[in-house]
Amino acid sequence: MATSENGGEELQHRTQQSPLASQRAKEQGQASGRFAQWFPLGAKEGFSQWWAGTSPAATEHRVLSFIPHLQKPPTHHQTGSAPVSAAQLSVDLPSQPHHDEEHVTTTSINDPHGPRRWNSEMVELSGNGRALNEFSVERVGEDVENNLVMLHGYGAGLGFFYRNFEALSRATGWKIFALDLLGMGRSSRPTFKIHAKDKEGKITEAENWFIDALEEWRIKRGLDRFTLLGHSLGGYLAVAYALKYPGHLNKLILASPVGIPEDPYAVNEELPEPQDSTMANEFTQDAAETSNGIKPATADNNNFLNQRKKGEQAPKNEPPRRRIPGWISFLWEANMISPFSLVRWSGPLGPRLVSGWTSRRFSHLPQEEAQALHDYSYSLFRQRGSSEYALSYILAPGAFARSPLIQRIQGVGRQWIQAHDGPTVDGDTPPKKCHKTRSKSPAPSIVSTVQSFHSSASRQGERENGIPIIFMYGENDWMDVAGGFASEEKINQEKARILANATPEERKKDQGEAKVIIIHKAGHHVYLDGWDQFNRVMLEEMADVKRREGVR
């Protein structure tokens, strides 16, 4: 008798044509029609995918099965919200453990770099409906000396790092964690609502929504110090976390982070009124178009959000101006819709809309992997809306930040070790102790809070002595690398200012530094487009952390 796994796979292959197949046919002149050119998935295949309603757990499992030496990854069943479609295809997960927290171990026989323990788990947080989806890997028989935490970008999920887990987990003494941000991926999707009335409060509350959950997760996992990697929006939030919760990072790695450059029009723009929903836009939609006179598969042409090219075209003596259609700005500021709302509302048309992005974004990947990422993306995009609605409180139309990181980046690694209301930069004297937070997220439990501060109680009132900050950009990135170089300069200036009157011992202890790295032939998704170089750079930085921590 055939298993339900095989039945599900047969149905999937029978009813879902690869978007890349249509895309490649179009390039060969076999496709016709303007709609088919932009959204290559066929109507029949799109309807079949919508009707099947394959769960995010199944699609995540499929993506992670491409991890070398891990064809049967552990995959827990929980997902933050149910698919919109009432008609779902039940696909069994062949490697599903009997218990959600049960792990899969690869041995030295089937894993030349093993043995390694792989785990998939939903980590429950305090409050109603708050939990983070976690995927982790650690080496068996070794003490965990260091931890790496990976955060994805806007609307994505931890599965996008599938080409990085195996290589990074070869590092001895390291445990790798990948998390779905609260309200995204397969994490829980509580209702997002802003309570603050003032502009600064709205920005802080939106940032706290994500980083308070990350801090509570850290406490539950018992991590005192760790290395934090964030991509795009995840990079922005990684900076925010470092500012609000100082003393826990030994290195910060920002992969094509959003929100660094300053645009006076974004900074001075009035924020929308608090509502349950806000406007968002898929600023990570890359397309394989001409860049610098060539047409690499990973070149980024990010529609109206390609700010680098627009900045180059602007007069040098004038501030950057918004070059965005009026209707886009109106929808963004009016909190009327999000790109994922379009996918949810479009019903059977949803998979075809998603194929417009996935067919171009993953065109450089093997067809089977590209298909799995398309299925994974659609299954996530169609989930209930939650923290996707935070975007317009953080970014103005055009992907410029409301509170640019270039104004705050110098504070990373220089904060006073004490409680903070939000991700603001400390001065040279300790700030007043905060009595309340603007965030409405449930606070960690009393026991967790005591445990959190117990390890750093002796450091209360001390100031951080800097941490290394790495900026990574793709060679064809639509995110402007100039923001990374400007940040590097500002960080170095702050270090020079602080150490100007420091003692020789203080100078020796200082760890603050910054550098910019370019990933060749990569676009915005540097970890996927240039995964081989990205993994090598990461292993070098992890070895540097191990050396520094050993000295410390």
PDB file of C-alpha atoms in Angstrom, residues 97-380:
ATOM      1  CA  PRO A  97       9.181  12.501  15.367  1.00  0.00           C
ATOM      2  CA  HIS A  98       6.607  11.126  17.773  1.00  0.00           C
ATOM      3  CA  HIS A  99       7.123  14.219  19.924  1.00  0.00           C
ATOM      4  CA  ASP A 100       7.543  17.764  18.635  1.00  0.00           C
ATOM      5  CA  GLU A 101      10.771  18.273  20.576  1.00  0.00           C
ATOM      6  CA  GLU A 102      12.312  14.980  19.471  1.00  0.00           C
ATOM      7  CA  HIS A 103      15.422  15.349  17.360  1.00  0.00           C
ATOM      8  CA  VAL A 104      17.070  13.624  14.428  1.00  0.00           C
ATOM      9  CA  THR A 105      20.724  12.615  14.758  1.00  0.00           C
ATOM     10  CA  THR A 106      22.999  12.052  11.798  1.00  0.00           C
ATOM     11  CA  THR A 107      25.861   9.689  12.541  1.00  0.00           C
ATOM     12  CA  SER A 108      29.435   9.607  11.332  1.00  0.00           C
ATOM     13  CA  ILE A 109      28.342   6.824   8.952  1.00  0.00           C
ATOM     14  CA  ASN A 110      25.787   8.877   6.985  1.00  0.00           C
ATOM     15  CA  ASP A 111      27.250  12.288   7.825  1.00  0.00           C
ATOM     16  CA  PRO A 112      30.971  12.802   7.107  1.00  0.00           C
ATOM     17  CA  HIS A 113      30.954  15.881   9.341  1.00  0.00           C
ATOM     18  CA  GLY A 114      28.837  14.327  12.072  1.00  0.00           C
ATOM     19  CA  PRO A 115      27.523  13.178  14.339  1.00  0.00           C
ATOM     20  CA  ARG A 116      25.122  16.126  14.580  1.00  0.00           C
ATOM     21  CA  ARG A 117      21.791  16.580  16.316  1.00  0.00           C
ATOM     22  CA  TRP A 118      19.052  18.438  14.420  1.00  0.00           C
ATOM     23  CA  ASN A 119      15.959  19.712  16.195  1.00  0.00           C
ATOM     24  CA  SER A 120      12.681  21.410  15.239  1.00  0.00           C
ATOM     25  CA  GLU A 121      10.551  22.944  17.969  1.00  0.00           C
ATOM     26  CA  MET A 122       7.933  25.575  18.715  1.00  0.00           C
ATOM     27  CA  VAL A 123       9.164  27.580  21.716  1.00  0.00           C
ATOM     28  CA  GLU A 124       6.259  28.909  23.759  1.00  0.00           C
ATOM     29  CA  LEU A 125       6.547  32.440  25.138  1.00  0.00           C
ATOM     30  CA  SER A 126       4.509  34.252  27.778  1.00  0.00           C
ATOM     31  CA  GLY A 127       1.169  35.784  26.882  1.00  0.00           C
ATOM     32  CA  ASN A 128      -1.597  34.529  24.665  1.00  0.00           C
ATOM     33  CA  GLY A 129      -0.600  32.998  21.349  1.00  0.00           C
ATOM     34  CA  ARG A 130       3.101  33.908  21.388  1.00  0.00           C
ATOM     35  CA  ALA A 131       5.599  31.300  20.237  1.00  0.00           C
ATOM     36  CA  LEU A 132       8.679  31.171  17.999  1.00  0.00           C
ATOM     37  CA  ASN A 133       9.448  28.475  15.457  1.00  0.00           C
ATOM     38  CA  GLU A 134      13.002  27.221  15.972  1.00  0.00           C
ATOM     39  CA  PHE A 135      15.343  24.982  13.984  1.00  0.00           C
ATOM     40  CA  SER A 136      18.696  24.090  15.506  1.00  0.00           C
ATOM     41  CA  VAL A 137      21.739  21.916  14.968  1.00  0.00           C
ATOM     42  CA  GLU A 138      24.613  21.040  17.295  1.00  0.00           C
ATOM     43  CA  ARG A 139      27.540  18.668  17.255  1.00  0.00           C
ATOM     44  CA  VAL A 140      27.209  15.510  19.333  1.00  0.00           C
ATOM     45  CA  GLY A 141      29.914  14.771  21.879  1.00  0.00           C
ATOM     46  CA  GLU A 142      31.192  18.354  22.063  1.00  0.00           C
ATOM     47  CA  ASP A 143      30.552  21.058  24.617  1.00  0.00           C
ATOM     48  CA  VAL A 144      28.601  24.000  23.253  1.00  0.00           C
ATOM     49  CA  GLU A 145      30.933  26.953  23.733  1.00  0.00           C
ATOM     50  CA  ASN A 146      29.282  29.459  21.389  1.00  0.00           C
ATOM     51  CA  ASN A 147      25.866  30.021  19.854  1.00  0.00           C
ATOM     52  CA  LEU A 148      24.822  31.538  16.532  1.00  0.00           C
ATOM     53  CA  VAL A 149      21.269  32.881  16.132  1.00  0.00           C
ATOM     54  CA  MET A 150      19.961  33.547  12.598  1.00  0.00           C
ATOM     55  CA  LEU A 151      17.067  35.910  11.750  1.00  0.00           C
ATOM     56  CA  HIS A 152      15.407  36.006   8.322  1.00  0.00           C
ATOM     57  CA  GLY A 153      14.034  39.003   6.415  1.00  0.00           C
ATOM     58  CA  TYR A 154      10.541  40.413   5.888  1.00  0.00           C
ATOM     59  CA  GLY A 155       7.881  37.813   5.159  1.00  0.00           C
ATOM     60  CA  ALA A 156      10.425  34.994   4.809  1.00  0.00           C
ATOM     61  CA  GLY A 157      11.207  32.046   7.075  1.00  0.00           C
ATOM     62  CA  LEU A 158      14.092  30.076   8.549  1.00  0.00           C
ATOM     63  CA  GLY A 159      13.933  27.592   5.661  1.00  0.00           C
ATOM     64  CA  PHE A 160      15.601  30.158   3.407  1.00  0.00           C
ATOM     65  CA  PHE A 161      18.889  29.384   5.216  1.00  0.00           C
ATOM     66  CA  TYR A 162      18.853  25.770   4.008  1.00  0.00           C
ATOM     67  CA  ARG A 163      22.159  26.216   2.141  1.00  0.00           C
ATOM     68  CA  ASN A 164      23.934  27.473   5.256  1.00  0.00           C
ATOM     69  CA  PHE A 165      23.040  25.092   8.100  1.00  0.00           C
ATOM     70  CA  GLU A 166      25.283  22.191   7.115  1.00  0.00           C
ATOM     71  CA  ALA A 167      28.416  24.235   6.468  1.00  0.00           C
ATOM     72  CA  LEU A 168      28.081  26.450   9.550  1.00  0.00           C
ATOM     73  CA  SER A 169      27.436  23.476  11.844  1.00  0.00           C
ATOM     74  CA  ARG A 170      30.824  22.038  10.950  1.00  0.00           C
ATOM     75  CA  ALA A 171      32.401  24.564  13.316  1.00  0.00           C
ATOM     76  CA  THR A 172      33.430  22.820  16.526  1.00  0.00           C
ATOM     77  CA  GLY A 173      31.881  23.979  19.781  1.00  0.00           C
ATOM     78  CA  TRP A 174      29.009  25.848  18.091  1.00  0.00           C
ATOM     79  CA  LYS A 175      25.237  25.428  18.215  1.00  0.00           C
ATOM     80  CA  ILE A 176      23.219  26.997  15.407  1.00  0.00           C
ATOM     81  CA  PHE A 177      19.716  28.395  15.976  1.00  0.00           C
ATOM     82  CA  ALA A 178      17.432  29.731  13.231  1.00  0.00           C
ATOM     83  CA  LEU A 179      14.223  31.463  14.270  1.00  0.00           C
ATOM     84  CA  ASP A 180      11.061  32.602  12.559  1.00  0.00           C
ATOM     85  CA  LEU A 181      10.307  36.137  13.724  1.00  0.00           C
ATOM     86  CA  LEU A 182       7.173  36.570  15.798  1.00  0.00           C
ATOM     87  CA  GLY A 183       4.205  36.847  13.434  1.00  0.00           C
ATOM     88  CA  MET A 184       6.116  35.460  10.426  1.00  0.00           C
ATOM     89  CA  GLY A 185       7.113  32.082   9.049  1.00  0.00           C
ATOM     90  CA  ARG A 186       5.667  29.293  11.182  1.00  0.00           C
ATOM     91  CA  SER A 187       5.836  31.264  14.433  1.00  0.00           C
ATOM     92  CA  SER A 188       2.566  32.216  16.089  1.00  0.00           C
ATOM     93  CA  ARG A 189       0.688  35.144  14.579  1.00  0.00           C
ATOM     94  CA  PRO A 190      -0.897  37.228  17.322  1.00  0.00           C
ATOM     95  CA  THR A 191      -2.831  40.347  16.369  1.00  0.00           C
ATOM     96  CA  PHE A 192      -0.488  43.249  15.753  1.00  0.00           C
ATOM     97  CA  LYS A 193      -1.715  46.518  17.235  1.00  0.00           C
ATOM     98  CA  ILE A 194       0.051  49.775  18.059  1.00  0.00           C
ATOM     99  CA  HIS A 195      -1.050  51.549  21.253  1.00  0.00           C
ATOM    100  CA  ALA A 196       1.320  54.535  21.248  1.00  0.00           C
ATOM    101  CA  LYS A 197       0.054  57.907  20.019  1.00  0.00           C
ATOM    102  CA  ASP A 198       3.306  59.767  19.431  1.00  0.00           C
ATOM    103  CA  LYS A 199       5.580  59.166  16.467  1.00  0.00           C
ATOM    104  CA  GLU A 200       8.613  57.988  18.446  1.00  0.00           C
ATOM    105  CA  GLY A 201       6.453  55.713  20.564  1.00  0.00           C
ATOM    106  CA  LYS A 202       4.962  54.016  17.511  1.00  0.00           C
ATOM    107  CA  ILE A 203       8.401  53.227  16.094  1.00  0.00           C
ATOM    108  CA  THR A 204       9.665  51.933  19.437  1.00  0.00           C
ATOM    109  CA  GLU A 205       6.604  49.775  20.014  1.00  0.00           C
ATOM    110  CA  ALA A 206       6.876  48.220  16.549  1.00  0.00           C
ATOM    111  CA  GLU A 207      10.555  47.402  17.130  1.00  0.00           C
ATOM    112  CA  ASN A 208       9.877  46.071  20.625  1.00  0.00           C
ATOM    113  CA  TRP A 209       7.243  43.706  19.231  1.00  0.00           C
ATOM    114  CA  PHE A 210      10.005  41.627  17.641  1.00  0.00           C
ATOM    115  CA  ILE A 211      12.993  42.106  19.929  1.00  0.00           C
ATOM    116  CA  ASP A 212      11.108  41.531  23.193  1.00  0.00           C
ATOM    117  CA  ALA A 213      10.140  38.104  21.847  1.00  0.00           C
ATOM    118  CA  LEU A 214      13.767  37.422  20.906  1.00  0.00           C
ATOM    119  CA  GLU A 215      14.937  38.384  24.386  1.00  0.00           C
ATOM    120  CA  GLU A 216      12.377  36.135  26.055  1.00  0.00           C
ATOM    121  CA  TRP A 217      13.472  33.292  23.763  1.00  0.00           C
ATOM    122  CA  ARG A 218      17.102  33.925  24.792  1.00  0.00           C
ATOM    123  CA  ILE A 219      16.164  33.694  28.446  1.00  0.00           C
ATOM    124  CA  LYS A 220      14.253  30.443  27.940  1.00  0.00           C
ATOM    125  CA  ARG A 221      17.229  28.958  26.107  1.00  0.00           C
ATOM    126  CA  GLY A 222      19.612  30.068  28.868  1.00  0.00           C
ATOM    127  CA  LEU A 223      21.992  31.895  26.524  1.00  0.00           C
ATOM    128  CA  ASP A 224      24.159  34.550  28.148  1.00  0.00           C
ATOM    129  CA  ARG A 225      26.221  35.600  25.121  1.00  0.00           C
ATOM    130  CA  PHE A 226      25.715  34.738  21.468  1.00  0.00           C
ATOM    131  CA  THR A 227      26.476  35.840  17.907  1.00  0.00           C
ATOM    132  CA  LEU A 228      23.507  37.358  16.078  1.00  0.00           C
ATOM    133  CA  LEU A 229      23.070  37.223  12.301  1.00  0.00           C
ATOM    134  CA  GLY A 230      20.212  39.144  10.691  1.00  0.00           C
ATOM    135  CA  HIS A 231      19.251  39.483   7.036  1.00  0.00           C
ATOM    136  CA  SER A 232      17.420  42.545   5.667  1.00  0.00           C
ATOM    137  CA  LEU A 233      14.626  43.355   8.154  1.00  0.00           C
ATOM    138  CA  GLY A 234      16.224  40.773  10.453  1.00  0.00           C
ATOM    139  CA  GLY A 235      19.404  42.869  10.324  1.00  0.00           C
ATOM    140  CA  TYR A 236      17.507  46.013  11.272  1.00  0.00           C
ATOM    141  CA  LEU A 237      15.936  44.197  14.216  1.00  0.00           C
ATOM    142  CA  ALA A 238      19.307  42.721  15.230  1.00  0.00           C
ATOM    143  CA  VAL A 239      20.638  46.269  15.658  1.00  0.00           C
ATOM    144  CA  ALA A 240      17.532  47.204  17.648  1.00  0.00           C
ATOM    145  CA  TYR A 241      18.037  44.162  19.894  1.00  0.00           C
ATOM    146  CA  ALA A 242      21.681  45.056  20.516  1.00  0.00           C
ATOM    147  CA  LEU A 243      20.673  48.551  21.632  1.00  0.00           C
ATOM    148  CA  LYS A 244      17.823  47.556  23.935  1.00  0.00           C
ATOM    149  CA  TYR A 245      19.385  44.425  25.432  1.00  0.00           C
ATOM    150  CA  PRO A 246      23.126  45.167  25.766  1.00  0.00           C
ATOM    151  CA  GLY A 247      25.701  42.781  27.150  1.00  0.00           C
ATOM    152  CA  HIS A 248      24.572  39.610  25.382  1.00  0.00           C
ATOM    153  CA  LEU A 249      26.186  39.796  21.940  1.00  0.00           C
ATOM    154  CA  ASN A 250      29.776  38.876  21.160  1.00  0.00           C
ATOM    155  CA  LYS A 251      29.412  39.742  17.461  1.00  0.00           C
ATOM    156  CA  LEU A 252      26.754  41.263  15.208  1.00  0.00           C
ATOM    157  CA  ILE A 253      26.565  40.196  11.555  1.00  0.00           C
ATOM    158  CA  LEU A 254      24.273  42.218   9.281  1.00  0.00           C
ATOM    159  CA  ALA A 255      23.534  40.673   5.884  1.00  0.00           C
ATOM    160  CA  SER A 256      22.207  43.366   3.549  1.00  0.00           C
ATOM    161  CA  PRO A 257      20.390  45.147   6.403  1.00  0.00           C
ATOM    162  CA  VAL A 258      17.484  47.418   5.590  1.00  0.00           C
ATOM    163  CA  GLY A 259      17.039  50.880   7.102  1.00  0.00           C
ATOM    164  CA  ILE A 260      20.586  52.234   7.400  1.00  0.00           C
ATOM    165  CA  PRO A 261      20.614  55.325   5.135  1.00  0.00           C
ATOM    166  CA  GLU A 262      18.783  58.461   6.157  1.00  0.00           C
ATOM    167  CA  ASP A 263      16.105  60.024   3.974  1.00  0.00           C
ATOM    168  CA  PRO A 264      14.803  63.316   5.439  1.00  0.00           C
ATOM    169  CA  TYR A 265      11.445  62.712   3.793  1.00  0.00           C
ATOM    170  CA  ALA A 266      11.101  59.385   5.601  1.00  0.00           C
ATOM    171  CA  VAL A 267      12.301  60.761   8.940  1.00  0.00           C
ATOM    172  CA  ASN A 268       9.912  63.725   8.875  1.00  0.00           C
ATOM    173  CA  GLU A 269       6.921  61.832   7.490  1.00  0.00           C
ATOM    174  CA  GLU A 270       3.933  61.551   9.786  1.00  0.00           C
ATOM    175  CA  LEU A 271       3.183  57.979  10.810  1.00  0.00           C
ATOM    176  CA  PRO A 272      -0.231  56.395  10.275  1.00  0.00           C
ATOM    177  CA  GLU A 273      -2.770  56.293  13.045  1.00  0.00           C
ATOM    178  CA  PRO A 274      -2.708  53.149  15.204  1.00  0.00           C
ATOM    179  CA  GLN A 275      -4.886  50.381  13.783  1.00  0.00           C
ATOM    180  CA  ASP A 276      -4.937  46.603  13.758  1.00  0.00           C
ATOM    181  CA  SER A 277      -3.491  46.591  10.249  1.00  0.00           C
ATOM    182  CA  THR A 278      -0.893  48.711   8.482  1.00  0.00           C
ATOM    183  CA  MET A 279       0.444  48.975   4.964  1.00  0.00           C
ATOM    184  CA  ALA A 280       3.409  46.849   3.932  1.00  0.00           C
ATOM    185  CA  ASN A 281       5.137  46.086   0.687  1.00  0.00           C
ATOM    186  CA  GLU A 282       7.336  43.247  -0.433  1.00  0.00           C
ATOM    187  CA  PHE A 283      10.611  45.128  -0.642  1.00  0.00           C
ATOM    188  CA  THR A 284      12.551  41.900  -0.952  1.00  0.00           C
ATOM    189  CA  GLN A 285      11.187  41.147  -4.419  1.00  0.00           C
ATOM    190  CA  ASP A 286      14.275  40.841  -6.568  1.00  0.00           C
ATOM    191  CA  ALA A 287      14.165  40.224 -10.297  1.00  0.00           C
ATOM    192  CA  ALA A 288      16.844  39.010 -12.691  1.00  0.00           C
ATOM    193  CA  GLU A 289      17.269  42.183 -14.705  1.00  0.00           C
ATOM    194  CA  THR A 290      20.146  44.191 -16.087  1.00  0.00           C
ATOM    195  CA  SER A 291      22.644  45.501 -13.540  1.00  0.00           C
ATOM    196  CA  ASN A 292      25.715  47.503 -14.560  1.00  0.00           C
ATOM    197  CA  GLY A 293      25.258  46.482 -18.181  1.00  0.00           C
ATOM    198  CA  ILE A 294      25.091  42.739 -17.483  1.00  0.00           C
ATOM    199  CA  LYS A 295      22.284  40.361 -16.668  1.00  0.00           C
ATOM    200  CA  PRO A 296      23.363  38.140 -13.763  1.00  0.00           C
ATOM    201  CA  ALA A 297      20.796  35.760 -12.311  1.00  0.00           C
ATOM    202  CA  THR A 298      21.027  37.513  -8.954  1.00  0.00           C
ATOM    203  CA  ALA A 299      20.938  41.140 -10.109  1.00  0.00           C
ATOM    204  CA  ASP A 300      18.356  43.167  -8.215  1.00  0.00           C
ATOM    205  CA  ASN A 301      15.742  45.352  -9.831  1.00  0.00           C
ATOM    206  CA  ASN A 302      13.437  46.026  -6.954  1.00  0.00           C
ATOM    207  CA  ASN A 303      10.661  47.869  -8.769  1.00  0.00           C
ATOM    208  CA  PHE A 304      10.059  51.316  -7.239  1.00  0.00           C
ATOM    209  CA  LEU A 305      12.140  50.441  -4.189  1.00  0.00           C
ATOM    210  CA  ASN A 306      15.515  50.268  -5.936  1.00  0.00           C
ATOM    211  CA  GLN A 307      16.842  53.234  -4.025  1.00  0.00           C
ATOM    212  CA  ARG A 308      20.484  52.847  -5.005  1.00  0.00           C
ATOM    213  CA  LYS A 309      19.916  53.591  -8.696  1.00  0.00           C
ATOM    214  CA  LYS A 310      17.434  56.324  -7.874  1.00  0.00           C
ATOM    215  CA  GLY A 311      19.942  57.902  -5.519  1.00  0.00           C
ATOM    216  CA  GLU A 312      22.591  57.859  -8.248  1.00  0.00           C
ATOM    217  CA  GLN A 313      20.212  59.699 -10.555  1.00  0.00           C
ATOM    218  CA  ALA A 314      19.387  62.397  -8.010  1.00  0.00           C
ATOM    219  CA  PRO A 315      21.157  65.780  -8.108  1.00  0.00           C
ATOM    220  CA  LYS A 316      24.188  65.735  -5.822  1.00  0.00           C
ATOM    221  CA  ASN A 317      23.255  68.968  -4.045  1.00  0.00           C
ATOM    222  CA  GLU A 318      19.716  67.940  -3.170  1.00  0.00           C
ATOM    223  CA  PRO A 319      18.387  65.496  -0.581  1.00  0.00           C
ATOM    224  CA  PRO A 320      16.874  62.275  -1.901  1.00  0.00           C
ATOM    225  CA  ARG A 321      13.278  62.659  -2.961  1.00  0.00           C
ATOM    226  CA  ARG A 322      10.607  60.001  -2.991  1.00  0.00           C
ATOM    227  CA  ARG A 323      10.254  58.583  -6.469  1.00  0.00           C
ATOM    228  CA  ILE A 324       7.239  56.403  -5.788  1.00  0.00           C
ATOM    229  CA  PRO A 325       3.815  56.424  -7.457  1.00  0.00           C
ATOM    230  CA  GLY A 326       1.274  58.381  -5.445  1.00  0.00           C
ATOM    231  CA  TRP A 327      -1.125  55.478  -5.113  1.00  0.00           C
ATOM    232  CA  ILE A 328       1.623  53.327  -3.565  1.00  0.00           C
ATOM    233  CA  SER A 329       2.398  55.994  -0.963  1.00  0.00           C
ATOM    234  CA  PHE A 330      -1.308  56.442  -0.239  1.00  0.00           C
ATOM    235  CA  LEU A 331      -1.913  52.731   0.384  1.00  0.00           C
ATOM    236  CA  TRP A 332       1.254  52.497   2.486  1.00  0.00           C
ATOM    237  CA  GLU A 333       0.372  55.420   4.731  1.00  0.00           C
ATOM    238  CA  ALA A 334      -3.351  54.596   4.885  1.00  0.00           C
ATOM    239  CA  ASN A 335      -2.667  51.101   6.314  1.00  0.00           C
ATOM    240  CA  MET A 336      -5.038  49.575   3.812  1.00  0.00           C
ATOM    241  CA  ILE A 337      -3.286  46.509   2.515  1.00  0.00           C
ATOM    242  CA  SER A 338      -0.178  44.332   2.512  1.00  0.00           C
ATOM    243  CA  PRO A 339       1.312  42.269  -0.336  1.00  0.00           C
ATOM    244  CA  PHE A 340       0.367  39.123   1.532  1.00  0.00           C
ATOM    245  CA  SER A 341      -3.215  40.334   1.837  1.00  0.00           C
ATOM    246  CA  LEU A 342      -3.274  40.350  -1.957  1.00  0.00           C
ATOM    247  CA  VAL A 343      -2.110  36.737  -1.996  1.00  0.00           C
ATOM    248  CA  ARG A 344      -4.743  35.731   0.564  1.00  0.00           C
ATOM    249  CA  TRP A 345      -7.581  37.593  -1.132  1.00  0.00           C
ATOM    250  CA  SER A 346      -6.724  36.435  -4.641  1.00  0.00           C
ATOM    251  CA  GLY A 347      -7.672  32.807  -3.927  1.00  0.00           C
ATOM    252  CA  PRO A 348      -6.697  30.508  -6.836  1.00  0.00           C
ATOM    253  CA  LEU A 349      -4.735  33.394  -8.375  1.00  0.00           C
ATOM    254  CA  GLY A 350      -2.432  33.555  -5.333  1.00  0.00           C
ATOM    255  CA  PRO A 351       0.135  30.943  -6.448  1.00  0.00           C
ATOM    256  CA  ARG A 352       0.437  32.686  -9.806  1.00  0.00           C
ATOM    257  CA  LEU A 353       1.053  36.050  -8.136  1.00  0.00           C
ATOM    258  CA  VAL A 354       3.752  34.505  -5.935  1.00  0.00           C
ATOM    259  CA  SER A 355       5.347  32.879  -8.987  1.00  0.00           C
ATOM    260  CA  GLY A 356       6.015  36.355 -10.360  1.00  0.00           C
ATOM    261  CA  TRP A 357       8.581  36.782  -7.584  1.00  0.00           C
ATOM    262  CA  THR A 358       9.834  33.231  -7.065  1.00  0.00           C
ATOM    263  CA  SER A 359      10.395  32.525 -10.774  1.00  0.00           C
ATOM    264  CA  ARG A 360      12.849  35.407 -10.944  1.00  0.00           C
ATOM    265  CA  ARG A 361      14.269  35.357  -7.421  1.00  0.00           C
ATOM    266  CA  PHE A 362      15.224  31.649  -7.578  1.00  0.00           C
ATOM    267  CA  SER A 363      15.948  31.346 -11.303  1.00  0.00           C
ATOM    268  CA  HIS A 364      19.625  30.585 -10.622  1.00  0.00           C
ATOM    269  CA  LEU A 365      18.826  27.558  -8.452  1.00  0.00           C
ATOM    270  CA  PRO A 366      18.248  23.952  -9.542  1.00  0.00           C
ATOM    271  CA  GLN A 367      14.632  23.544 -10.633  1.00  0.00           C
ATOM    272  CA  GLU A 368      13.711  21.169  -7.798  1.00  0.00           C
ATOM    273  CA  GLU A 369      15.001  23.566  -5.134  1.00  0.00           C
ATOM    274  CA  ALA A 370      13.360  26.550  -6.807  1.00  0.00           C
ATOM    275  CA  GLN A 371      10.032  24.704  -6.857  1.00  0.00           C
ATOM    276  CA  ALA A 372      10.339  23.827  -3.171  1.00  0.00           C
ATOM    277  CA  LEU A 373      11.077  27.466  -2.299  1.00  0.00           C
ATOM    278  CA  HIS A 374       8.082  28.617  -4.355  1.00  0.00           C
ATOM    279  CA  ASP A 375       5.798  26.207  -2.491  1.00  0.00           C
ATOM    280  CA  TYR A 376       7.319  27.255   0.835  1.00  0.00           C
ATOM    281  CA  SER A 377       6.928  30.961   0.060  1.00  0.00           C
ATOM    282  CA  TYR A 378       3.291  30.602  -1.001  1.00  0.00           C
ATOM    283  CA  SER A 379       2.404  28.536   2.065  1.00  0.00           C
ATOM    284  CA  LEU A 380       3.841  31.290   4.302  1.00  0.00           C
TER     285      LEU A 380
END
